[in-house]
Short mmCIF file of C-alpha atoms in Angstrom, two decimals:
data_model
loop_
_atom_site.label_atom_id
_atom_site.label_comp_id
_atom_site.label_asym_id
_atom_site.label_seq_id
_atom_site.Cartn_x
_atom_site.Cartn_y
_atom_site.Cartn_z
CA ASP S 1 102.31 -26.71 57.29
CA ALA S 2 102.73 -23.03 56.37
CA LYS S 3 99.69 -20.98 55.51
CA THR S 4 99.25 -19.41 52.12
CA THR S 5 97.53 -16.21 50.95
CA GLN S 6 96.11 -15.83 47.46
CA PRO S 7 93.97 -13.11 45.79
CA PRO S 8 90.35 -14.25 45.68
CA SER S 9 89.99 -13.61 41.92
CA MET S 10 91.88 -12.58 38.83
CA ASP S 11 91.07 -12.00 35.17
CA CYS S 12 93.18 -12.70 32.17
CA ALA S 13 92.76 -12.23 28.43
CA GLU S 14 92.89 -15.30 26.27
CA GLY S 15 96.35 -15.78 24.80
CA ARG S 16 98.08 -13.68 27.41
CA ALA S 17 100.12 -14.93 30.28
CA ALA S 18 98.31 -15.48 33.59
CA ASN S 19 100.46 -14.75 36.63
CA LEU S 20 98.96 -16.04 39.85
CA PRO S 21 100.69 -14.92 43.08
CA CYS S 22 100.87 -16.77 46.35
CA ASN S 23 102.27 -15.56 49.64
CA HIS S 24 103.72 -18.06 52.10
CA SER S 25 105.80 -15.88 54.36
CA THR S 26 106.03 -18.47 57.13
CA ILE S 27 107.34 -21.23 54.92
CA SER S 28 110.15 -23.28 56.35
CA GLY S 29 113.14 -24.73 54.59
CA ASN S 30 111.72 -28.23 54.15
CA GLU S 31 108.31 -27.25 52.77
CA TYR S 32 107.31 -27.67 49.20
CA VAL S 33 105.00 -25.37 47.25
CA TYR S 34 102.30 -27.22 45.25
CA TRP S 35 99.84 -25.79 42.76
CA TYR S 36 96.60 -27.41 41.85
CA ARG S 37 93.59 -26.25 39.98
CA GLN S 38 89.94 -27.25 40.05
CA ILE S 39 87.63 -26.83 37.12
CA HIS S 40 83.97 -26.71 38.04
CA SER S 41 82.56 -30.01 39.30
CA GLN S 42 85.81 -31.92 38.85
CA GLY S 43 88.54 -33.11 41.14
CA PRO S 44 91.63 -31.00 41.62
CA GLN S 45 94.30 -31.32 38.94
CA TYR S 46 97.98 -31.23 39.80
CA ILE S 47 99.94 -28.47 37.96
CA ILE S 48 103.43 -28.16 39.38
CA HIS S 49 105.43 -28.12 42.58
CA GLY S 50 108.83 -26.92 43.77
CA LEU S 51 111.06 -26.57 46.78
CA LYS S 52 113.64 -23.86 46.06
CA ASN S 53 114.31 -23.65 42.37
CA ASN S 54 112.02 -22.43 39.64
CA GLU S 55 110.26 -25.18 37.82
CA THR S 56 108.66 -25.55 34.41
CA ASN S 57 106.59 -28.23 32.82
CA GLU S 58 104.19 -28.54 29.91
CA MET S 59 101.45 -26.80 31.77
CA ALA S 60 103.09 -23.95 33.65
CA SER S 61 106.08 -22.35 35.30
CA LEU S 62 106.63 -21.86 38.97
CA ILE S 63 108.73 -18.99 40.17
CA ILE S 64 109.79 -19.02 43.79
CA THR S 65 111.45 -15.94 45.26
CA GLU S 66 114.89 -16.28 46.69
CA ASP S 67 113.64 -15.95 50.30
CA ARG S 68 110.89 -18.49 49.43
CA LYS S 69 108.23 -16.34 51.01
CA SER S 70 106.22 -16.06 47.86
CA SER S 71 105.76 -17.69 44.52
CA THR S 72 104.06 -17.11 41.16
CA LEU S 73 102.37 -19.60 38.97
CA ILE S 74 102.62 -18.63 35.31
CA LEU S 75 100.32 -19.97 32.62
CA PRO S 76 102.19 -18.67 29.53
CA HIS S 77 99.31 -18.55 27.05
CA ALA S 78 96.00 -18.72 28.85
CA THR S 79 93.03 -20.30 27.14
CA LEU S 80 89.34 -20.29 28.04
CA ARG S 81 89.82 -23.83 29.39
CA ASP S 82 92.19 -22.51 32.03
CA THR S 83 89.30 -20.82 33.82
CA ALA S 84 89.34 -22.52 37.18
CA VAL S 85 90.10 -22.15 40.88
CA TYR S 86 93.83 -22.27 41.49
CA TYR S 87 95.21 -23.46 44.81
CA CYS S 88 98.61 -22.78 46.22
CA ILE S 89 99.49 -25.27 48.96
CA VAL S 90 102.58 -25.56 51.16
CA ARG S 91 103.42 -28.91 52.67
CA VAL S 92 106.39 -30.26 54.57
CA ALA S 93 108.65 -32.63 52.71
CA LEU S 94 108.31 -36.20 53.86
CA GLY S 95 110.97 -38.72 54.54
CA ALA S 96 110.70 -42.48 54.63
CA GLY S 97 109.33 -43.61 57.92
CA GLY S 98 107.84 -40.25 58.81
CA THR S 99 104.65 -40.04 60.76
CA SER S 100 102.99 -37.53 58.51
CA TYR S 101 100.93 -38.94 55.70
CA GLY S 102 101.42 -36.02 53.39
CA LYS S 103 97.89 -34.63 53.38
CA LEU S 104 97.18 -31.36 51.54
CA THR S 105 95.26 -28.58 53.20
CA PHE S 106 93.38 -26.43 50.72
CA GLY S 107 92.76 -22.72 51.18
CA GLN S 108 90.20 -20.67 49.24
CA GLY S 109 92.37 -20.34 46.18
CA THR S 110 92.17 -17.82 43.32
CA ILE S 111 89.32 -17.86 40.84
CA LEU S 112 90.96 -17.25 37.51
CA THR S 113 88.61 -16.18 34.71
CA VAL S 114 90.10 -16.19 31.20
CA HIS S 115 88.01 -14.05 28.82
CA PRO S 116 88.05 -13.80 25.05
CA GLY F 1 100.07 -42.44 34.73
CA ALA F 2 98.89 -42.04 38.32
CA VAL F 3 95.14 -42.23 37.67
CA VAL F 4 92.65 -42.18 40.51
CA SER F 5 89.15 -43.37 39.64
CA GLN F 6 85.99 -42.76 41.71
CA HIS F 7 82.68 -44.47 41.43
CA PRO F 8 79.92 -43.51 41.15
CA SER F 9 80.26 -39.98 39.81
CA ARG F 10 76.77 -39.09 40.92
CA VAL F 11 74.40 -40.71 43.34
CA ILE F 12 70.98 -39.71 44.64
CA CYS F 13 69.65 -41.54 47.72
CA LYS F 14 66.81 -41.19 50.16
CA SER F 15 67.32 -39.90 53.68
CA GLY F 16 68.20 -42.70 56.08
CA THR F 17 69.92 -44.96 53.56
CA SER F 18 73.62 -45.63 53.19
CA VAL F 19 75.80 -44.88 50.18
CA LYS F 20 79.22 -46.37 49.33
CA ILE F 21 81.75 -44.53 47.24
CA GLU F 22 84.73 -46.31 45.79
CA CYS F 23 88.18 -44.88 45.15
CA ARG F 24 90.69 -46.85 43.08
CA SER F 25 94.25 -46.18 42.10
CA LEU F 26 94.38 -47.61 38.60
CA ASP F 27 98.06 -47.81 37.79
CA PHE F 28 99.79 -47.61 41.16
CA GLN F 29 99.53 -48.88 44.70
CA ALA F 30 98.70 -46.51 47.55
CA THR F 31 99.20 -47.25 51.26
CA THR F 32 97.40 -44.03 52.08
CA MET F 33 94.39 -42.35 50.44
CA PHE F 34 92.65 -39.13 51.49
CA TRP F 35 88.98 -38.31 51.50
CA TYR F 36 87.78 -34.76 51.06
CA ARG F 37 84.37 -33.11 51.04
CA GLN F 38 83.41 -29.91 49.27
CA PHE F 39 80.27 -27.93 49.71
CA PRO F 40 79.09 -25.45 47.03
CA LYS F 41 81.29 -22.39 46.65
CA GLN F 42 83.67 -23.67 49.32
CA SER F 43 87.14 -25.20 49.31
CA LEU F 44 87.99 -28.85 49.84
CA MET F 45 87.91 -29.98 53.45
CA LEU F 46 89.89 -33.05 54.45
CA MET F 47 87.64 -35.60 56.14
CA ALA F 48 89.94 -38.53 56.82
CA THR F 49 93.12 -40.35 55.92
CA SER F 50 92.61 -43.94 54.83
CA ASN F 51 95.38 -46.37 55.64
CA GLU F 52 95.65 -49.79 54.04
CA GLY F 53 95.21 -52.54 56.62
CA SER F 54 94.52 -50.24 59.53
CA LYS F 55 92.00 -47.81 60.88
CA ALA F 56 91.38 -44.50 59.17
CA THR F 57 92.38 -41.26 60.81
CA TYR F 58 89.55 -38.76 60.99
CA GLU F 59 89.83 -34.96 61.08
CA GLN F 60 88.36 -33.13 63.99
CA GLY F 61 84.61 -32.82 63.75
CA VAL F 62 84.15 -35.72 61.30
CA GLU F 63 82.02 -38.55 62.73
CA LYS F 64 83.77 -41.81 62.22
CA ASP F 65 80.63 -43.86 62.77
CA LYS F 66 78.83 -41.92 60.10
CA PHE F 67 81.57 -41.91 57.48
CA LEU F 68 82.93 -45.43 57.39
CA ILE F 69 86.25 -45.90 55.62
CA ASN F 70 87.66 -49.20 54.51
CA HIS F 71 91.05 -49.52 52.82
CA ALA F 72 91.16 -53.22 52.14
CA SER F 73 93.82 -53.28 49.44
CA LEU F 74 96.59 -51.12 48.07
CA THR F 75 94.38 -50.00 45.23
CA LEU F 76 90.95 -49.51 46.80
CA SER F 77 89.47 -47.38 49.51
CA THR F 78 85.75 -47.03 50.18
CA LEU F 79 83.75 -44.36 51.95
CA THR F 80 80.34 -45.29 53.21
CA VAL F 81 77.98 -42.51 54.25
CA THR F 82 75.68 -44.21 56.72
CA SER F 83 72.14 -43.06 57.48
CA ALA F 84 72.55 -40.18 55.02
CA HIS F 85 70.64 -36.95 55.59
CA PRO F 86 70.15 -33.92 53.34
CA GLU F 87 73.01 -32.07 55.06
CA ASP F 88 75.38 -34.83 53.87
CA SER F 89 74.71 -33.75 50.27
CA SER F 90 78.10 -32.74 49.00
CA PHE F 91 80.93 -33.37 46.57
CA TYR F 92 83.18 -36.18 47.87
CA ILE F 93 86.68 -36.45 46.42
CA CYS F 94 89.44 -38.95 47.06
CA SER F 95 93.15 -38.68 46.38
CA ALA F 96 96.26 -40.79 46.52
CA ARG F 97 99.93 -40.91 45.66
CA PRO F 98 102.12 -43.85 44.62
CA GLN F 99 103.41 -45.87 47.57
CA GLY F 100 106.85 -44.81 48.65
CA PHE F 101 106.87 -41.56 46.67
CA TYR F 102 106.33 -39.33 49.69
CA ASN F 103 106.81 -35.99 48.03
CA SER F 104 105.24 -36.70 44.67
CA PRO F 105 101.95 -34.93 43.99
CA LEU F 106 98.62 -36.25 45.21
CA HIS F 107 96.36 -37.33 42.39
CA PHE F 108 92.66 -36.76 42.75
CA GLY F 109 89.58 -38.59 41.54
CA ASN F 110 86.89 -36.78 39.70
CA GLY F 111 84.65 -36.73 42.64
CA THR F 112 81.22 -38.11 43.62
CA ARG F 113 78.22 -35.76 43.79
CA LEU F 114 75.92 -37.04 46.55
CA THR F 115 72.40 -35.79 46.75
CA VAL F 116 70.28 -36.93 49.69
CA THR F 117 66.53 -36.33 49.28
#
């Protein structure tokens, strides 16, 4: 699976949009981009994932560049509860009968601190 | 939907004893579950892949005789830390995805904080 690079930390003011970048320059055509976050002393929480197109759900938006070498997770209106470590993970798409079990490999992530 | 439950959330044990951690998928079946370990201020490290009805696959450097994994049903995997020592104190987290949904997200339990005294 392709490696990802994220800034170690970022700050954001409450109520503003938080834009978290992720570089995955070696991504291949059949690899998904997943975003998770981990609030202190809890298990990781799934946020969003995508393959080629931009995606949006109730939590966030995922913007993937046309060449797919980078992406940005957008939290449109950050709150204090969004303070967490955010992980960008790239993983190959699986097909039925494949030998891969679809594990996720976590990097160091970005510590996002939302301040009042 | 897709809830993964871990039990216990916290456990303190004495050095030399064994501890069992349970991971359950509450509203779906999972052929495969994953066990991670996380030390303070570090990222999650995959320990092993648990497969229903067969042997677990361990990552390099993880002792299979020390970390026993049993995946006896499609909704339950257990991790037993045998002869625990203080260096095994860590945050253990399991994850799973619904059977057959190969590209759907992994869902994580809330972790088990193990302290070995």
